[in-house]
Coordinates of C-alpha atoms and ligand atoms in Angstrom, one line a residue:
M1 CA -20.8 -39.2 126.2
T2 CA -22.8 -39.4 123.2
E3 CA -25.8 -41.8 122.8
S4 CA -27.2 -43.7 119.9
K5 CA -30.0 -46.8 120.0
G6 CA -29.9 -50.4 119.4
S7 CA -32.5 -52.7 119.6
I8 CA -32.8 -56.2 120.9
T9 CA -35.5 -58.7 120.2
V10 CA -36.0 -61.5 123.0
G11 CA -39.3 -63.6 123.3
G12 CA -40.7 -61.9 120.2
K13 CA -40.6 -58.5 122.0
T14 CA -38.3 -55.7 120.6
V15 CA -36.9 -53.3 123.1
D16 CA -34.8 -50.2 122.1
L17 CA -31.8 -49.8 124.1
P18 CA -29.3 -46.6 124.2
I19 CA -25.8 -47.5 123.1
K20 CA -23.3 -45.2 125.0
K21 CA -20.0 -44.1 123.3
G22 CA -16.9 -44.0 125.3
A23 CA -14.0 -41.6 124.6
V24 CA -11.9 -44.7 123.1
G25 CA -12.7 -48.5 123.3
P26 CA -15.9 -50.4 122.6
D27 CA -19.3 -48.8 123.1
V28 CA -21.7 -50.2 125.7
I29 CA -25.3 -51.3 125.5
D30 CA -27.4 -49.6 128.4
I31 CA -29.3 -52.5 129.5
R32 CA -30.9 -51.0 132.6
S33 CA -34.3 -50.8 131.3
L34 CA -34.2 -54.6 129.9
Y35 CA -35.6 -56.3 133.1
S36 CA -38.7 -54.1 133.2
S37 CA -39.2 -54.4 129.6
T38 CA -38.7 -57.9 129.2
G39 CA -38.7 -59.6 132.6
M40 CA -35.1 -61.0 131.8
F41 CA -31.7 -60.5 133.2
T42 CA -28.5 -60.9 131.2
Y43 CA -26.2 -63.6 132.3
D44 CA -22.5 -62.7 132.4
P45 CA -20.8 -64.5 135.3
G46 CA -17.0 -63.4 135.4
F47 CA -18.1 -59.8 133.9
T48 CA -16.5 -60.9 130.5
S49 CA -18.9 -58.7 128.5
T50 CA -20.1 -56.3 131.1
A51 CA -19.1 -52.9 131.9
S52 CA -19.9 -52.5 135.6
C53 CA -19.3 -48.6 135.7
E54 CA -18.5 -45.5 133.7
S55 CA -14.9 -44.1 134.5
K56 CA -12.4 -41.6 133.3
I57 CA -9.4 -42.9 135.4
T58 CA -7.7 -45.8 133.4
Y59 CA -7.9 -47.3 130.0
I60 CA -6.7 -50.7 128.6
D61 CA -6.7 -51.9 125.3
G62 CA -6.0 -55.4 125.8
D63 CA -5.6 -56.5 122.1
A64 CA -3.2 -53.7 121.4
G65 CA -1.2 -54.0 124.9
I66 CA -2.1 -50.3 125.7
L67 CA -2.4 -48.9 129.3
L68 CA -3.1 -45.1 129.8
Y69 CA -3.7 -43.6 133.3
R70 CA -5.8 -40.5 132.7
G71 CA -4.9 -40.7 128.9
Y72 CA -1.0 -40.9 129.4
P73 CA 0.8 -44.1 128.5
I74 CA 2.0 -46.2 131.2
Q75 CA 5.5 -46.2 129.6
Q76 CA 5.8 -42.3 129.5
I77 CA 4.8 -42.1 133.3
A78 CA 7.2 -45.0 134.2
E79 CA 10.0 -43.2 132.2
H80 CA 9.5 -39.8 133.5
G81 CA 7.1 -39.6 136.5
D82 CA 7.5 -40.7 140.2
F83 CA 4.8 -42.7 142.3
L84 CA 3.3 -39.7 144.1
E85 CA 3.0 -37.8 140.8
T86 CA 1.2 -40.7 139.5
C87 CA -0.9 -41.0 142.5
Y88 CA -2.0 -37.1 142.1
L89 CA -2.8 -37.8 138.4
L90 CA -5.0 -40.8 139.4
L91 CA -6.9 -38.9 142.1
Y92 CA -7.3 -35.6 140.4
G93 CA -7.3 -36.2 136.9
E94 CA -4.3 -34.0 135.6
L95 CA -0.6 -34.0 136.2
P96 CA 0.4 -31.7 138.9
T97 CA 2.0 -28.3 138.5
G98 CA 5.4 -27.9 140.5
N99 CA 3.4 -26.4 143.5
Q100 CA 0.7 -28.8 143.4
K101 CA 3.3 -31.7 143.4
A102 CA 4.9 -29.9 146.5
D103 CA 1.7 -29.6 148.3
F104 CA 0.8 -33.2 147.7
D105 CA 4.2 -34.7 148.6
Y106 CA 4.0 -32.6 151.9
R107 CA 0.4 -33.7 152.7
I108 CA 1.2 -37.4 152.3
T109 CA 4.4 -37.0 154.0
R110 CA 2.8 -35.6 156.9
H111 CA 0.4 -38.5 157.3
T112 CA 2.8 -41.3 157.2
M113 CA 3.0 -42.1 161.1
I114 CA 0.1 -44.3 162.5
H115 CA -1.7 -44.3 165.8
E116 CA 0.7 -45.6 168.5
Q117 CA -2.0 -48.1 169.6
M118 CA -1.9 -49.6 166.2
A119 CA 1.6 -50.9 166.9
R120 CA 0.0 -52.9 170.0
F121 CA -2.7 -54.2 167.6
F122 CA 0.0 -55.8 165.8
Q123 CA 1.2 -57.8 168.7
A124 CA -1.9 -59.9 168.6
F125 CA -0.9 -61.6 165.7
R126 CA 1.3 -65.0 165.7
R127 CA 4.6 -64.2 164.0
D128 CA 4.0 -66.6 161.2
A129 CA 0.8 -64.8 160.0
H130 CA 0.7 -64.3 156.4
P131 CA 1.4 -60.4 156.1
M132 CA -1.5 -60.0 153.5
A133 CA -3.8 -61.5 156.5
V134 CA -2.1 -58.8 158.7
M135 CA -2.9 -56.2 156.2
V136 CA -6.5 -57.1 155.8
A137 CA -7.0 -56.6 159.3
A138 CA -4.8 -53.6 160.0
V139 CA -6.4 -51.6 157.2
G140 CA -9.6 -52.5 158.3
A141 CA -8.8 -51.4 161.9
L142 CA -7.9 -48.0 160.5
S143 CA -11.5 -47.1 160.8
A144 CA -11.5 -47.9 164.2
F145 CA -8.5 -45.3 164.8
Y146 CA -9.5 -42.6 162.3
H147 CA -13.4 -41.9 163.1
D148 CA -13.0 -38.3 161.9
S149 CA -12.5 -39.4 158.2
T150 CA -15.2 -41.8 157.8
N151 CA -18.2 -39.8 156.9
I152 CA -18.2 -40.6 153.2
A153 CA -20.8 -37.6 152.4
D154 CA -18.1 -34.8 153.7
P155 CA -15.6 -34.0 150.9
T156 CA -13.1 -32.9 153.5
Q157 CA -13.3 -36.1 155.2
R158 CA -13.0 -38.2 151.9
L159 CA -9.7 -36.1 151.1
V160 CA -8.5 -36.7 154.5
A161 CA -9.1 -40.5 154.3
S162 CA -7.5 -40.7 150.9
T163 CA -4.3 -38.7 152.2
R164 CA -4.4 -41.4 155.1
M165 CA -4.6 -44.3 153.4
I166 CA -1.9 -43.5 150.6
A167 CA 0.4 -42.3 153.4
K168 CA 0.0 -45.0 155.9
I169 CA -0.2 -48.1 153.8
P170 CA 3.6 -48.4 153.4
T171 CA 4.2 -47.7 157.0
L172 CA 1.5 -50.8 157.9
A173 CA 3.3 -52.9 155.1
A174 CA 6.4 -52.4 156.6
M175 CA 5.3 -53.2 160.0
A176 CA 3.8 -56.4 158.8
Y177 CA 7.0 -57.3 157.5
K178 CA 9.2 -56.3 160.6
Y179 CA 6.6 -58.0 162.7
S180 CA 6.9 -61.3 160.8
I181 CA 11.1 -61.2 161.2
G182 CA 10.8 -60.2 164.9
Q183 CA 12.4 -56.8 164.3
P184 CA 11.5 -53.7 165.8
F185 CA 9.3 -51.3 163.9
I186 CA 11.0 -48.4 162.2
Y187 CA 9.3 -45.1 162.1
P188 CA 8.7 -43.1 158.9
K189 CA 11.4 -40.6 158.3
N190 CA 9.9 -37.5 156.5
D191 CA 12.6 -36.2 154.8
L192 CA 12.9 -39.2 152.3
D193 CA 10.7 -39.6 149.2
Y194 CA 7.8 -42.2 149.7
T195 CA 9.5 -45.2 148.3
S196 CA 13.0 -44.5 150.1
N197 CA 11.0 -44.1 153.1
F198 CA 9.3 -47.6 152.7
L199 CA 12.6 -49.3 151.8
R200 CA 14.1 -47.9 155.1
M201 CA 11.1 -48.9 157.2
C202 CA 11.4 -52.2 155.8
F203 CA 15.3 -52.8 156.0
A204 CA 16.8 -50.6 158.6
V205 CA 17.5 -51.6 162.1
P206 CA 17.8 -49.2 165.1
C207 CA 21.4 -50.1 165.8
E208 CA 22.9 -49.2 162.3
D209 CA 22.7 -46.3 159.7
Y210 CA 20.8 -47.2 156.8
K211 CA 21.5 -45.7 153.2
V212 CA 18.8 -46.1 150.7
N213 CA 20.2 -47.2 147.3
P214 CA 18.8 -44.9 144.9
V215 CA 18.8 -47.5 142.0
L216 CA 16.5 -49.7 144.2
S217 CA 14.3 -47.1 145.2
R218 CA 13.9 -45.8 141.8
A219 CA 13.0 -49.3 140.5
L220 CA 10.5 -50.1 143.3
D221 CA 8.9 -46.5 142.7
R222 CA 8.5 -47.6 139.1
I223 CA 7.0 -51.0 140.2
F224 CA 4.5 -48.9 142.3
I225 CA 3.7 -46.7 139.2
L226 CA 3.1 -50.0 137.1
H227 CA 0.5 -51.5 139.8
A228 CA -1.1 -48.2 140.6
D229 CA -4.3 -48.7 138.8
H230 CA -5.8 -51.3 136.3
E231 CA -9.4 -50.2 135.7
Q232 CA -12.1 -52.7 137.1
N233 CA -10.3 -55.7 138.0
A234 CA -11.4 -58.0 140.7
S235 CA -10.0 -55.9 143.6
T236 CA -11.0 -52.5 142.4
S237 CA -14.6 -53.9 141.6
T238 CA -14.6 -55.4 145.2
V239 CA -13.7 -51.8 146.5
R240 CA -16.4 -50.2 144.2
L241 CA -19.0 -52.8 145.3
S242 CA -18.3 -52.5 148.9
G243 CA -18.1 -48.7 148.9
S244 CA -21.6 -48.7 147.0
S245 CA -23.2 -49.7 150.1
G246 CA -21.6 -46.5 151.8
A247 CA -19.2 -48.4 153.9
N248 CA -16.1 -46.2 155.1
P249 CA -13.2 -46.1 152.8
F250 CA -10.9 -47.9 155.4
A251 CA -13.1 -50.9 155.2
C252 CA -13.6 -50.9 151.4
I253 CA -9.8 -51.0 150.7
A254 CA -9.5 -53.7 153.4
A255 CA -12.0 -55.7 151.2
G256 CA -9.9 -54.9 148.0
I257 CA -7.0 -56.2 149.9
A258 CA -8.8 -59.5 150.6
S259 CA -9.5 -59.9 146.8
L260 CA -6.0 -59.0 145.8
W261 CA -4.7 -61.8 147.9
G262 CA -5.8 -64.3 145.6
P263 CA -3.3 -66.4 143.2
A264 CA -5.5 -65.4 140.1
H265 CA -5.0 -61.7 141.0
G266 CA -2.3 -60.1 143.0
G267 CA -1.1 -63.4 144.7
A268 CA 0.2 -64.4 141.2
N269 CA 3.8 -62.8 141.7
E270 CA 4.3 -64.9 144.7
A271 CA 2.9 -67.9 143.0
V272 CA 5.3 -67.3 140.0
L273 CA 8.3 -67.4 142.2
K274 CA 7.1 -70.6 143.9
M275 CA 6.7 -72.1 140.5
L276 CA 10.2 -71.0 139.2
E277 CA 11.4 -72.5 142.2
E278 CA 9.6 -75.8 141.3
I279 CA 10.8 -75.9 137.8
G280 CA 14.4 -75.2 139.2
T281 CA 16.4 -75.6 136.0
P282 CA 15.6 -74.7 132.3
E283 CA 15.9 -78.6 131.3
R284 CA 12.6 -79.2 133.4
I285 CA 10.6 -76.5 131.6
P286 CA 9.0 -78.9 128.8
H287 CA 7.5 -81.0 131.5
F288 CA 5.8 -78.0 133.0
I289 CA 4.7 -76.7 129.8
A290 CA 3.3 -80.1 129.1
R291 CA 1.5 -79.9 132.5
A292 CA 0.1 -76.5 131.6
K293 CA -1.3 -77.6 128.6
D294 CA -3.1 -80.9 129.9
K295 CA -6.6 -80.2 130.5
D296 CA -6.8 -82.9 133.4
D297 CA -4.0 -81.3 135.2
P298 CA -5.0 -78.1 137.1
F299 CA -1.4 -76.6 136.9
R300 CA -1.2 -73.3 135.1
L301 CA 1.8 -71.3 133.9
M302 CA 1.7 -68.7 136.9
G303 CA 2.4 -65.1 135.3
F304 CA 0.9 -66.0 131.9
G305 CA -2.4 -64.8 130.6
H306 CA -4.7 -62.2 131.5
R307 CA -8.4 -61.4 131.2
V308 CA -8.1 -58.2 129.3
Y309 CA -4.5 -58.4 127.7
K310 CA -4.4 -60.6 124.7
N311 CA -1.1 -59.3 123.8
Y312 CA 1.9 -58.6 125.7
D313 CA 1.3 -56.8 129.0
P314 CA 2.7 -53.3 128.5
R315 CA 3.8 -53.3 132.1
A316 CA 5.5 -56.4 131.7
K317 CA 8.1 -55.0 129.3
I318 CA 9.0 -52.4 131.6
M319 CA 9.2 -54.8 134.6
Q320 CA 11.5 -56.9 132.5
M321 CA 13.9 -54.1 132.1
T322 CA 13.4 -53.0 135.9
T323 CA 14.6 -56.8 136.8
R324 CA 17.7 -56.6 134.7
E325 CA 18.8 -53.0 136.4
V326 CA 17.9 -54.3 139.8
L327 CA 20.0 -57.4 139.2
N328 CA 22.9 -55.4 137.8
E329 CA 23.0 -53.0 140.4
L330 CA 23.0 -55.7 143.1
G331 CA 25.3 -58.1 141.1
V332 CA 22.9 -60.9 141.7
K333 CA 23.2 -63.7 139.2
D334 CA 19.7 -65.4 139.8
R335 CA 19.1 -68.9 138.2
L336 CA 15.6 -68.1 138.4
L337 CA 15.8 -65.5 136.1
D338 CA 17.5 -67.9 133.6
V339 CA 14.5 -70.2 134.2
A340 CA 12.1 -67.5 133.6
L341 CA 13.6 -66.3 130.4
E342 CA 13.9 -69.6 129.0
L343 CA 10.3 -70.3 130.0
E344 CA 9.0 -67.0 128.4
R345 CA 11.0 -67.8 125.2
I346 CA 9.5 -71.2 125.0
A347 CA 5.9 -70.2 125.7
L348 CA 6.0 -67.7 123.3
H349 CA 6.8 -70.0 120.7
D350 CA 4.2 -72.8 121.6
E351 CA 1.2 -73.2 119.5
Y352 CA -1.1 -73.6 122.7
F353 CA 0.0 -70.3 124.2
I354 CA 0.1 -68.6 120.8
E355 CA -3.5 -69.6 119.9
K356 CA -4.9 -68.9 123.4
K357 CA -2.9 -65.5 123.4
L358 CA -1.2 -66.2 126.7
Y359 CA 1.4 -63.6 127.3
P360 CA 3.7 -63.2 130.3
N361 CA 2.0 -60.5 132.6
I362 CA 3.6 -57.9 134.9
D363 CA 3.8 -60.6 137.8
F364 CA 5.8 -62.8 135.7
Y365 CA 9.0 -60.5 136.5
S366 CA 8.0 -58.9 139.5
G367 CA 8.7 -61.6 141.8
I368 CA 12.4 -62.0 140.5
T369 CA 12.9 -58.1 141.1
L370 CA 11.5 -58.2 144.7
K371 CA 13.4 -61.2 145.6
A372 CA 16.6 -59.7 144.5
M373 CA 15.7 -56.5 146.5
N374 CA 15.5 -59.0 149.7
F375 CA 11.8 -59.3 150.1
P376 CA 10.3 -62.6 151.1
T377 CA 7.7 -64.0 148.7
T378 CA 5.0 -63.4 151.2
M379 CA 5.5 -59.7 151.0
F380 CA 5.1 -59.6 147.2
T381 CA 1.3 -59.2 147.1
V382 CA 1.6 -56.8 150.1
L383 CA 3.7 -54.4 147.9
F384 CA 1.1 -54.8 145.1
A385 CA -1.5 -53.5 147.7
V386 CA 0.8 -50.7 148.8
A387 CA 0.8 -49.3 145.0
R388 CA -3.0 -50.1 144.1
T389 CA -4.1 -48.5 147.3
V390 CA -4.1 -45.1 145.1
G391 CA -6.2 -46.8 142.5
W392 CA -8.7 -48.2 144.8
I393 CA -9.2 -44.8 146.4
A394 CA -9.3 -43.1 143.0
Q395 CA -11.9 -45.5 141.7
W396 CA -13.9 -45.5 145.2
K397 CA -13.8 -41.4 145.1
E398 CA -15.1 -41.4 141.5
M399 CA -18.0 -43.7 142.2
I400 CA -19.0 -41.7 145.5
E401 CA -18.8 -38.4 143.6
D402 CA -20.8 -39.8 140.8
P403 CA -24.6 -38.7 141.4
G404 CA -25.8 -41.6 139.4
S405 CA -24.1 -44.1 141.6
K406 CA -26.4 -46.9 143.0
I407 CA -25.6 -49.8 145.5
G408 CA -24.0 -52.8 143.5
R409 CA -26.6 -55.5 143.6
P410 CA -26.1 -58.3 140.7
R411 CA -28.9 -60.6 140.0
Q412 CA -28.6 -64.4 139.2
L413 CA -29.8 -67.2 137.3
Y414 CA -31.4 -69.6 139.8
T415 CA -30.9 -73.1 139.3
G416 CA -31.6 -74.5 142.9
E417 CA -35.0 -76.3 144.2
P418 CA -38.1 -74.6 143.4
Q419 CA -40.5 -73.7 146.5
R420 CA -40.8 -77.0 148.4
E421 CA -42.5 -77.9 152.0
Y422 CA -40.3 -78.1 155.0
V423 CA -39.8 -81.8 156.1
P424 CA -39.5 -82.3 159.8
M425 CA -36.5 -84.2 160.9
S426 CA -38.4 -87.4 162.2
K427 CA -39.6 -87.6 158.4
R428 CA -36.1 -87.1 156.7
V429 CA -34.5 -90.0 155.2
Ligands
ACO1 N1 -1.5 -71.4 131.7 C1 -2.0 -72.2 131.2 N2 -3.3 -72.2 130.3 C2 -3.9 -71.1 130.6 C3 -3.5 -70.1 131.3 C4 -2.1 -70.3 132.0 N3 -1.4 -69.3 132.9 N4 -4.1 -68.8 131.5 C5 -5.3 -69.2 130.7 N5 -5.0 -70.6 130.2 C6 -6.0 -71.3 129.3 C7 -7.1 -71.9 130.1 O1 -6.9 -73.3 130.6 C8 -8.2 -71.7 129.1 O2 -8.2 -72.6 128.1 P1 -9.7 -73.3 127.5 O3 -9.9 -72.3 126.5 O4 -8.9 -74.5 126.6 O5 -10.2 -74.0 128.5 C9 -7.9 -70.3 128.3 O6 -6.4 -70.2 128.5 C10 -8.7 -69.2 128.9 O7 -8.6 -69.0 130.2 P2 -9.5 -68.5 131.2 O8 -9.2 -69.1 132.6 O9 -10.8 -68.6 130.6 O10 -9.1 -67.0 131.0 P3 -9.5 -65.8 132.0 O11 -9.5 -64.6 131.4 O12 -10.6 -66.4 132.9 O13 -8.2 -66.0 133.1 C11 -6.1 -65.6 134.3 C12 -7.3 -65.1 133.3 C13 -7.0 -65.7 135.7 C14 -5.1 -64.3 134.5 C15 -5.5 -66.7 134.0 O14 -5.0 -66.4 132.6 C16 -4.5 -67.4 134.8 O15 -5.1 -68.1 135.6 N6 -3.2 -67.0 134.7 C17 -2.4 -67.4 135.7 C18 -2.3 -66.5 136.9 C19 -1.7 -65.1 136.7 O16 -0.7 -65.0 136.3 N7 -2.5 -64.2 137.3 C20 -2.1 -62.9 137.3 C21 -3.2 -61.9 136.4 S1 -2.6 -60.3 136.4 C22 -2.7 -59.7 137.7 O17 -3.7 -59.7 138.6 C23 -1.8 -58.6 137.9

């Protein structure tokens, strides 16, 4: 990383600050010495102009609609790669050779089972619990079952924890689903690939044979690839912040899952489907567009807009194609797809959305695809968590292995009461 210098004048004082150059993308001003030099903090709620870390994993150019994993365009990875190859790339920085891939697949596959006692842990939940609530708890609970991989200072334990997490998260996700519908858990089957195994654990029942549909398996694998990492988004930043205190990786990923659950983040695909259901028919779209534009109405078009993409989300284009493949394969004619296509068409021609650069994001189409595959809406964000686990781990690992990393401790602009005297209860009015 090359450096130059810039200067900033505040309160009549000029301070020199290093400017760090990234490989691509905007340069950053290193403001770490600002407080000691000026007594002032910077103020950037929502991190709209703040780089919280240095990273080599994922690059997004939001204006150009570009997403790169370790330098490779998402379109090429989605077309030619598979999800475990993507995991390897994100974790280790390079595409695997044939032997490396075979070894990685083997390691992940051999860790797919979970401690049998975890199955009893599930029984404590109500059947109608949201599967994301179950996932937050179950992933956090992994640290209670796998003590031997929680020492983050030990590289071997870090590797084992990473492998366990990528391998076990589909098993836990499938268990959360099976539990919610009252069906027995299906154990992993290690002669299947990662995504086919997951589909089987979700949809097989012990009394019947289950044949994985390769078109659906490939489509879901591609969905996993598209969701695998997305630089310093809310859940990833949550994982990094949690991990910066030295917390164990299972607890950090549980924190990431909690953050992902929100409708402004991973919960958006569930929210998109609910919105499309509410709209119901293409004729009702103008009413909802008007609501989305109304400042006094909190309604937003779910699946539109993105903090970073001010252009078409490149993942949304691949997702749209995947949706069509799945619907064709299953022979599904979904009226919600018609509503979605018309909504997209109208929004892309509407002055409000054009001016604010609000384009469809990946979640706009993923819900329809997952619904066609028979996943209930409550599982959509869970599938996102399955895919994003590798991104969280890669980012956590990068942070732990960075010798310059510090505990994350943002400061604040305090606008509350200044110091005042305690008032005894008898004297309060
Ligand atoms: N519908 C209508 N108006 C919108 C929408 C939307 N979906 N998104 C943003 N706007 C408007 C805002 O009202 C705001 O208008 P203003 O400037 O007149 O006040 C302007 O566009 C900018 O919006 P912000 O909320 O400031 O943008 P921000 O970058 O903070 O938010 C976000 C990004 C949260 C994704 C937002 O666009 C949104 O809520 N979208 C819907 C939820 C969604 O699809 N989330 C998925 C994100 S992708 C992911 O997590 C995988």
